[in-house]
Amino acid sequence: MILGTILLIGPFTTATFDPRRSQTIVPNSILSSPPGSSPFDYLVVILMENKGFNSINGNAAYLNQLASSYSLATRYTAVDHPSLPNYLALSGADTFGCGGYDGAPNSNSCTSTAWLSQNIIDRIESAGLTWKGYMESMPSNCYNQDSGNYVVRHDPFVYYNDIVTNQARCNRIVPATASTDVELINDLGSTSTASNFMWLTPNLCNDMHDCSVAIGDNYLSQVVPKILRSNIFQMQKAALLITFDEGTATSLSDLVYTVWAGPVVKRGYQSAVAYSHYSVARTIESAWNLPTLTTNDASATAMTEFFTSPQQSALQ
């Protein structure tokens, strides 16, 4: 991996971020742990693309089987269109007014607002916890332009100033080998290499954006079992969330297929409680006692019903 020099560029450019404060990332081994009552100590999020609930339900054999074995949220919705505002909602608890926009970081008024905003990484690091983003087909760490099957709008972390211009943080946004994601799988081998919060963006084919449901489902059938068999998922309190950025319906009714899996997740469970992308930030905040970011996550329902009690998970 080649780390390029990051240049500061003025507002409404496709470039980098202007950090308002410096943050130091220390090795995983000396960081604090999540609260003992937390339903999970490790969370992996996989973001798929552009398929509504009904496009997946009954049409993606592996993902449907995973949902049947673990937990499915049947009333989980995207918050806007197109992709970018949903990625920002997941990472910053706001669309920042980017509905209808899919442009590069700091390239218009809405992305300039996101640029200087707090995000879930700020909250995670402030609690002494770790994170890492894995981006399939990304040319190099923290890359903030489209390249082949990598598109920057699917990498929410490079939309925040205080991430991209902090070299230690940039080093935590890494390329992932397409289809195998060995970087993530290897990191899940030990508590010394795994981060508390791990995000995987598949490339434009594997995430179903440019390729079929069958291809994306086959991809998940290869990667997810490796995640679930990893040391972290076998020995620690770990959870996996798979969801989609958006479907094709209007935002308030844009249901997307959302699955929880892992040793701390209820088996054979479904819920019709209304959730949205804002619920993901709220779930992390609730689990790890983090302050909320905006009124959106503050008012969202945390997805805690999908987790077993600590005592139950220890017996599984």
Tab-separated table of C-alpha atoms in Angstrom:
chain	number	residue	atom	x	y	z
A	1	MET	CA	0.000	0.000	0.000
A	2	ILE	CA	1.297	3.456	-0.919
A	3	LEU	CA	0.491	6.385	1.286
A	4	GLY	CA	0.413	9.627	-0.668
A	5	THR	CA	0.928	13.120	0.614
A	6	ILE	CA	-2.330	14.755	1.651
A	7	LEU	CA	-2.784	18.315	0.439
A	8	LEU	CA	-5.149	20.809	1.969
A	9	ILE	CA	-7.528	22.181	-0.642
A	10	GLY	CA	-10.136	24.864	-0.226
A	11	PRO	CA	-13.887	24.486	0.053
A	12	PHE	CA	-15.867	22.707	-2.648
A	13	THR	CA	-12.970	20.614	-3.906
A	14	THR	CA	-12.697	16.872	-4.070
A	15	ALA	CA	-9.821	16.707	-1.716
A	16	THR	CA	-8.944	16.520	1.870
A	17	PHE	CA	-9.863	17.580	5.298
A	18	ASP	CA	-8.742	20.393	7.566
A	19	PRO	CA	-8.617	18.911	11.069
A	20	ARG	CA	-9.768	21.117	13.907
A	21	ARG	CA	-8.013	18.961	16.431
A	22	SER	CA	-5.333	16.312	16.482
A	23	GLN	CA	-6.111	12.875	17.812
A	24	THR	CA	-3.645	10.136	18.624
A	25	ILE	CA	-4.495	6.512	17.998
A	26	VAL	CA	-2.749	4.144	20.373
A	27	PRO	CA	-2.220	0.405	19.863
A	28	ASN	CA	-5.233	-1.837	20.384
A	29	SER	CA	-3.542	-3.645	23.243
A	30	ILE	CA	-3.590	-0.629	25.595
A	31	LEU	CA	-6.999	0.775	24.786
A	32	SER	CA	-9.903	0.549	27.162
A	33	SER	CA	-12.635	-2.008	26.641
A	34	PRO	CA	-16.346	-1.424	26.029
A	35	PRO	CA	-18.511	-1.449	29.155
A	36	GLY	CA	-18.924	-4.898	30.661
A	37	SER	CA	-22.675	-4.724	30.120
A	38	SER	CA	-22.263	-4.032	26.397
A	39	PRO	CA	-24.066	-6.536	24.143
A	40	PHE	CA	-20.981	-6.609	21.907
A	41	ASP	CA	-17.321	-5.633	22.162
A	42	TYR	CA	-16.673	-5.982	18.428
A	43	LEU	CA	-18.910	-4.922	15.555
A	44	VAL	CA	-18.455	-5.605	11.831
A	45	VAL	CA	-20.687	-3.703	9.389
A	46	ILE	CA	-21.020	-4.706	5.717
A	47	LEU	CA	-22.805	-2.240	3.422
A	48	MET	CA	-24.455	-3.644	0.321
A	49	GLU	CA	-26.052	-1.548	-2.426
A	50	ASN	CA	-29.243	-0.477	-4.143
A	51	LYS	CA	-31.617	-3.320	-3.377
A	52	GLY	CA	-34.911	-2.963	-1.554
A	53	PHE	CA	-36.224	-5.508	0.911
A	54	ASN	CA	-38.342	-7.382	-1.621
A	55	SER	CA	-35.447	-7.662	-4.063
A	56	ILE	CA	-33.529	-9.677	-1.461
A	57	ASN	CA	-36.251	-11.460	0.467
A	58	GLY	CA	-36.674	-14.862	-1.175
A	59	ASN	CA	-34.098	-14.062	-3.853
A	60	ALA	CA	-30.742	-14.272	-2.045
A	61	ALA	CA	-30.342	-17.820	-0.786
A	62	TYR	CA	-27.352	-17.299	1.473
A	63	LEU	CA	-28.424	-13.992	3.002
A	64	ASN	CA	-31.958	-15.303	3.516
A	65	GLN	CA	-30.565	-18.383	5.269
A	66	LEU	CA	-28.360	-16.200	7.462
A	67	ALA	CA	-31.381	-14.096	8.417
A	68	SER	CA	-33.356	-17.227	9.232
A	69	SER	CA	-30.551	-18.574	11.407
A	70	TYR	CA	-29.941	-15.302	13.224
A	71	SER	CA	-31.997	-12.073	13.217
A	72	LEU	CA	-33.837	-10.018	10.597
A	73	ALA	CA	-35.185	-6.469	10.886
A	74	THR	CA	-38.227	-6.360	8.611
A	75	ARG	CA	-38.972	-2.620	8.976
A	76	TYR	CA	-35.530	-1.077	8.639
A	77	THR	CA	-35.372	1.803	6.157
A	78	ALA	CA	-32.875	3.926	4.297
A	79	VAL	CA	-33.180	7.660	4.986
A	80	ASP	CA	-32.739	9.304	1.565
A	81	HIS	CA	-31.495	8.907	-2.017
A	82	PRO	CA	-29.001	8.346	-3.593
A	83	SER	CA	-26.140	6.496	-1.868
A	84	LEU	CA	-24.144	9.279	-0.240
A	85	PRO	CA	-26.707	10.650	2.226
A	86	ASN	CA	-27.264	7.146	3.549
A	87	TYR	CA	-23.551	6.560	4.127
A	88	LEU	CA	-23.360	9.905	5.898
A	89	ALA	CA	-26.376	9.001	8.020
A	90	LEU	CA	-24.685	5.788	9.085
A	91	SER	CA	-21.406	7.481	9.952
A	92	GLY	CA	-22.476	10.969	11.018
A	93	ALA	CA	-26.148	10.586	12.019
A	94	ASP	CA	-27.142	13.183	9.421
A	95	THR	CA	-27.503	13.531	5.665
A	96	PHE	CA	-26.164	17.095	5.973
A	97	GLY	CA	-28.607	18.089	3.229
A	98	CYS	CA	-27.018	15.738	0.678
A	99	GLY	CA	-30.293	14.254	-0.554
A	100	GLY	CA	-30.021	14.016	-4.342
A	101	TYR	CA	-26.226	14.373	-4.298
A	102	ASP	CA	-23.543	11.712	-4.798
A	103	GLY	CA	-20.439	13.866	-5.235
A	104	ALA	CA	-16.935	13.786	-3.818
A	105	PRO	CA	-15.818	14.978	-0.374
A	106	ASN	CA	-15.992	18.731	0.261
A	107	SER	CA	-17.353	19.354	-3.236
A	108	ASN	CA	-20.546	21.331	-2.540
A	109	SER	CA	-22.421	22.966	0.319
A	110	CYS	CA	-23.754	19.757	1.879
A	111	THR	CA	-20.455	17.890	1.768
A	112	SER	CA	-18.669	20.945	3.153
A	113	THR	CA	-21.038	20.759	6.118
A	114	ALA	CA	-20.261	17.073	6.618
A	115	TRP	CA	-16.582	17.930	6.177
A	116	LEU	CA	-16.443	19.830	9.464
A	117	SER	CA	-18.918	17.714	11.417
A	118	GLN	CA	-18.467	15.227	14.212
A	119	ASN	CA	-18.843	11.565	13.303
A	120	ILE	CA	-19.088	8.152	14.916
A	121	ILE	CA	-15.302	7.720	14.727
A	122	ASP	CA	-14.869	10.741	16.995
A	123	ARG	CA	-17.165	9.137	19.536
A	124	ILE	CA	-15.458	5.734	19.328
A	125	GLU	CA	-11.959	7.129	19.725
A	126	SER	CA	-12.987	9.452	22.539
A	127	ALA	CA	-14.010	6.356	24.501
A	128	GLY	CA	-10.578	4.805	23.933
A	129	LEU	CA	-11.916	2.249	21.458
A	130	THR	CA	-10.595	1.320	18.023
A	131	TRP	CA	-11.958	1.279	14.483
A	132	LYS	CA	-10.919	0.382	10.953
A	133	GLY	CA	-12.463	0.709	7.487
A	134	TYR	CA	-11.841	-1.880	4.764
A	135	MET	CA	-12.596	-0.763	1.196
A	136	GLU	CA	-12.530	-3.291	-1.624
A	137	SER	CA	-10.619	-2.229	-4.762
A	138	MET	CA	-9.413	1.025	-3.175
A	139	PRO	CA	-5.952	1.859	-4.616
A	140	SER	CA	-4.342	3.068	-1.375
A	141	ASN	CA	-5.147	4.125	2.164
A	142	CYS	CA	-7.712	6.892	2.561
A	143	TYR	CA	-8.196	7.289	-1.214
A	144	ASN	CA	-10.738	10.022	-1.928
A	145	GLN	CA	-11.449	9.683	-5.659
A	146	ASP	CA	-13.219	7.089	-7.786
A	147	SER	CA	-10.981	4.354	-9.168
A	148	GLY	CA	-12.235	1.304	-11.056
A	149	ASN	CA	-14.649	-0.645	-8.869
A	150	TYR	CA	-14.039	1.653	-5.901
A	151	VAL	CA	-16.196	4.762	-5.616
A	152	VAL	CA	-15.545	7.364	-2.973
A	153	ARG	CA	-19.226	7.883	-2.161
A	154	HIS	CA	-19.256	4.372	-0.650
A	155	ASP	CA	-16.433	5.282	1.746
A	156	PRO	CA	-18.049	7.597	4.300
A	157	PHE	CA	-14.944	8.160	6.402
A	158	VAL	CA	-13.181	10.277	3.777
A	159	TYR	CA	-16.035	12.799	3.938
A	160	TYR	CA	-14.859	14.023	7.340
A	161	ASN	CA	-12.069	16.558	7.699
A	162	ASP	CA	-10.794	15.291	11.031
A	163	ILE	CA	-10.268	11.798	9.635
A	164	VAL	CA	-8.544	12.380	6.315
A	165	THR	CA	-6.021	14.967	7.452
A	166	ASN	CA	-5.018	12.911	10.470
A	167	GLN	CA	-2.397	10.446	9.212
A	168	ALA	CA	-2.993	7.967	12.017
A	169	ARG	CA	-6.678	7.903	11.149
A	170	CYS	CA	-5.998	7.641	7.420
A	171	ASN	CA	-3.893	4.580	8.153
A	172	ARG	CA	-7.049	2.922	9.450
A	173	ILE	CA	-8.898	3.215	6.106
A	174	VAL	CA	-7.279	0.426	4.134
A	175	PRO	CA	-7.722	-1.395	0.815
A	176	ALA	CA	-9.385	-4.804	1.011
A	177	THR	CA	-8.699	-7.526	-1.523
A	178	ALA	CA	-11.819	-7.928	-3.649
A	179	SER	CA	-13.909	-11.017	-2.878
A	180	THR	CA	-11.599	-12.458	-0.198
A	181	ASP	CA	-11.195	-9.473	2.142
A	182	VAL	CA	-8.184	-11.187	3.680
A	183	GLU	CA	-7.194	-7.982	5.442
A	184	LEU	CA	-10.372	-8.025	7.521
A	185	ILE	CA	-10.311	-11.786	8.020
A	186	ASN	CA	-6.703	-11.711	9.206
A	187	ASP	CA	-7.409	-8.866	11.619
A	188	LEU	CA	-10.274	-10.883	13.099
A	189	GLY	CA	-7.756	-13.527	14.104
A	190	SER	CA	-6.747	-11.847	17.352
A	191	THR	CA	-7.784	-9.194	19.844
A	192	SER	CA	-4.412	-7.538	19.186
A	193	THR	CA	-5.318	-6.888	15.536
A	194	ALA	CA	-9.123	-6.612	15.553
A	195	SER	CA	-10.725	-3.213	16.081
A	196	ASN	CA	-13.861	-2.682	18.110
A	197	PHE	CA	-15.655	-1.184	15.083
A	198	MET	CA	-14.905	-2.582	11.629
A	199	TRP	CA	-16.580	-1.457	8.407
A	200	LEU	CA	-16.381	-3.332	5.093
A	201	THR	CA	-17.398	-1.739	1.790
A	202	PRO	CA	-17.462	-4.347	-1.009
A	203	ASN	CA	-16.624	-3.133	-4.504
A	204	LEU	CA	-19.217	-2.136	-7.099
A	205	CYS	CA	-19.790	-5.704	-8.229
A	206	ASN	CA	-19.735	-7.557	-4.933
A	207	ASP	CA	-22.086	-5.043	-3.295
A	208	MET	CA	-24.781	-5.662	-5.980
A	209	HIS	CA	-24.534	-2.102	-7.328
A	210	ASP	CA	-23.313	-3.137	-10.773
A	211	CYS	CA	-23.829	-6.895	-10.538
A	212	SER	CA	-26.738	-9.182	-9.808
A	213	VAL	CA	-28.249	-10.223	-6.507
A	214	ALA	CA	-26.901	-13.718	-7.171
A	215	ILE	CA	-23.324	-12.471	-7.523
A	216	GLY	CA	-23.531	-10.356	-4.387
A	217	ASP	CA	-25.145	-13.182	-2.451
A	218	ASN	CA	-22.410	-15.570	-3.564
A	219	TYR	CA	-19.826	-13.048	-2.402
A	220	LEU	CA	-21.440	-12.915	1.040
A	221	SER	CA	-21.570	-16.709	1.151
A	222	GLN	CA	-17.778	-16.767	0.806
A	223	VAL	CA	-16.863	-13.950	3.201
A	224	VAL	CA	-19.418	-14.109	6.001
A	225	PRO	CA	-18.665	-17.700	7.111
A	226	LYS	CA	-15.000	-16.717	7.473
A	227	ILE	CA	-16.027	-13.788	9.652
A	228	LEU	CA	-18.248	-15.975	11.818
A	229	ARG	CA	-15.516	-18.633	12.145
A	230	SER	CA	-12.834	-16.115	13.108
A	231	ASN	CA	-11.279	-16.116	16.571
A	232	ILE	CA	-12.999	-12.846	17.432
A	233	PHE	CA	-16.431	-14.237	16.600
A	234	GLN	CA	-15.688	-17.570	18.262
A	235	MET	CA	-14.128	-16.256	21.470
A	236	GLN	CA	-15.406	-12.696	22.006
A	237	LYS	CA	-18.670	-10.775	22.160
A	238	ALA	CA	-18.928	-9.931	18.464
A	239	ALA	CA	-21.755	-8.917	16.141
A	240	LEU	CA	-22.102	-8.632	12.366
A	241	LEU	CA	-24.533	-6.228	10.700
A	242	ILE	CA	-25.336	-6.530	6.990
A	243	THR	CA	-27.605	-3.932	5.427
A	244	PHE	CA	-28.152	-2.006	2.189
A	245	ASP	CA	-27.694	1.696	1.591
A	246	GLU	CA	-31.033	2.183	-0.196
A	247	GLY	CA	-33.736	0.564	-2.255
A	248	THR	CA	-35.992	2.218	-4.805
A	249	ALA	CA	-38.927	3.420	-2.686
A	250	THR	CA	-39.423	6.845	-1.136
A	251	SER	CA	-37.204	7.360	1.888
A	252	LEU	CA	-39.811	6.905	4.623
A	253	SER	CA	-40.888	3.550	3.187
A	254	ASP	CA	-37.610	2.437	1.612
A	255	LEU	CA	-37.256	-0.890	3.389
A	256	VAL	CA	-33.853	-2.553	3.077
A	257	TYR	CA	-32.904	-6.085	4.102
A	258	THR	CA	-31.013	-5.900	7.399
A	259	VAL	CA	-29.479	-8.883	9.168
A	260	TRP	CA	-27.708	-9.266	12.493
A	261	ALA	CA	-25.503	-12.330	13.055
A	262	GLY	CA	-22.869	-13.550	15.473
A	263	PRO	CA	-22.535	-15.188	18.884
A	264	VAL	CA	-24.340	-12.395	20.762
A	265	VAL	CA	-27.286	-12.240	18.340
A	266	LYS	CA	-30.625	-13.950	18.896
A	267	ARG	CA	-31.297	-17.038	16.801
A	268	GLY	CA	-34.307	-17.372	14.510
A	269	TYR	CA	-35.542	-13.902	15.422
A	270	GLN	CA	-37.478	-11.278	13.467
A	271	SER	CA	-38.626	-7.825	14.454
A	272	ALA	CA	-41.122	-5.476	12.830
A	273	VAL	CA	-40.021	-2.506	14.933
A	274	ALA	CA	-39.274	0.534	12.762
A	275	TYR	CA	-35.554	1.257	12.443
A	276	SER	CA	-33.423	3.309	10.065
A	277	HIS	CA	-29.769	4.008	9.343
A	278	TYR	CA	-29.815	6.394	12.295
A	279	SER	CA	-30.462	3.380	14.506
A	280	VAL	CA	-26.990	2.013	13.754
A	281	ALA	CA	-25.225	4.968	15.351
A	282	ARG	CA	-27.717	4.837	18.216
A	283	THR	CA	-27.012	1.135	18.736
A	284	ILE	CA	-23.254	1.724	18.912
A	285	GLU	CA	-23.730	4.666	21.254
A	286	SER	CA	-26.057	2.700	23.488
A	287	ALA	CA	-23.782	-0.338	23.593
A	288	TRP	CA	-20.622	1.615	24.371
A	289	ASN	CA	-22.051	4.514	26.409
A	290	LEU	CA	-21.139	7.128	23.800
A	291	PRO	CA	-22.724	10.582	23.446
A	292	THR	CA	-25.104	10.995	20.534
A	293	LEU	CA	-24.108	13.037	17.481
A	294	THR	CA	-27.352	14.728	16.392
A	295	THR	CA	-31.051	14.773	17.135
A	296	ASN	CA	-31.420	12.022	14.518
A	297	ASP	CA	-29.538	9.346	16.411
A	298	ALA	CA	-30.710	10.747	19.744
A	299	SER	CA	-34.317	10.094	18.715
A	300	ALA	CA	-33.641	6.801	16.899
A	301	THR	CA	-34.393	3.433	18.449
A	302	ALA	CA	-31.342	1.370	19.342
A	303	MET	CA	-31.445	-2.159	17.935
A	304	THR	CA	-30.742	-3.783	21.291
A	305	GLU	CA	-33.625	-6.240	21.005
A	306	PHE	CA	-31.552	-8.326	18.587
A	307	PHE	CA	-28.925	-9.236	21.180
A	308	THR	CA	-28.900	-11.930	23.819
A	309	SER	CA	-28.011	-11.104	27.393
A	310	PRO	CA	-24.304	-11.431	28.297
A	311	GLN	CA	-25.118	-14.604	30.212
A	312	GLN	CA	-26.942	-16.134	27.256
A	313	SER	CA	-24.188	-15.296	24.768
A	314	ALA	CA	-21.569	-16.885	27.011
A	315	LEU	CA	-23.472	-20.166	26.841
A	316	GLN	CA	-23.717	-20.263	23.047
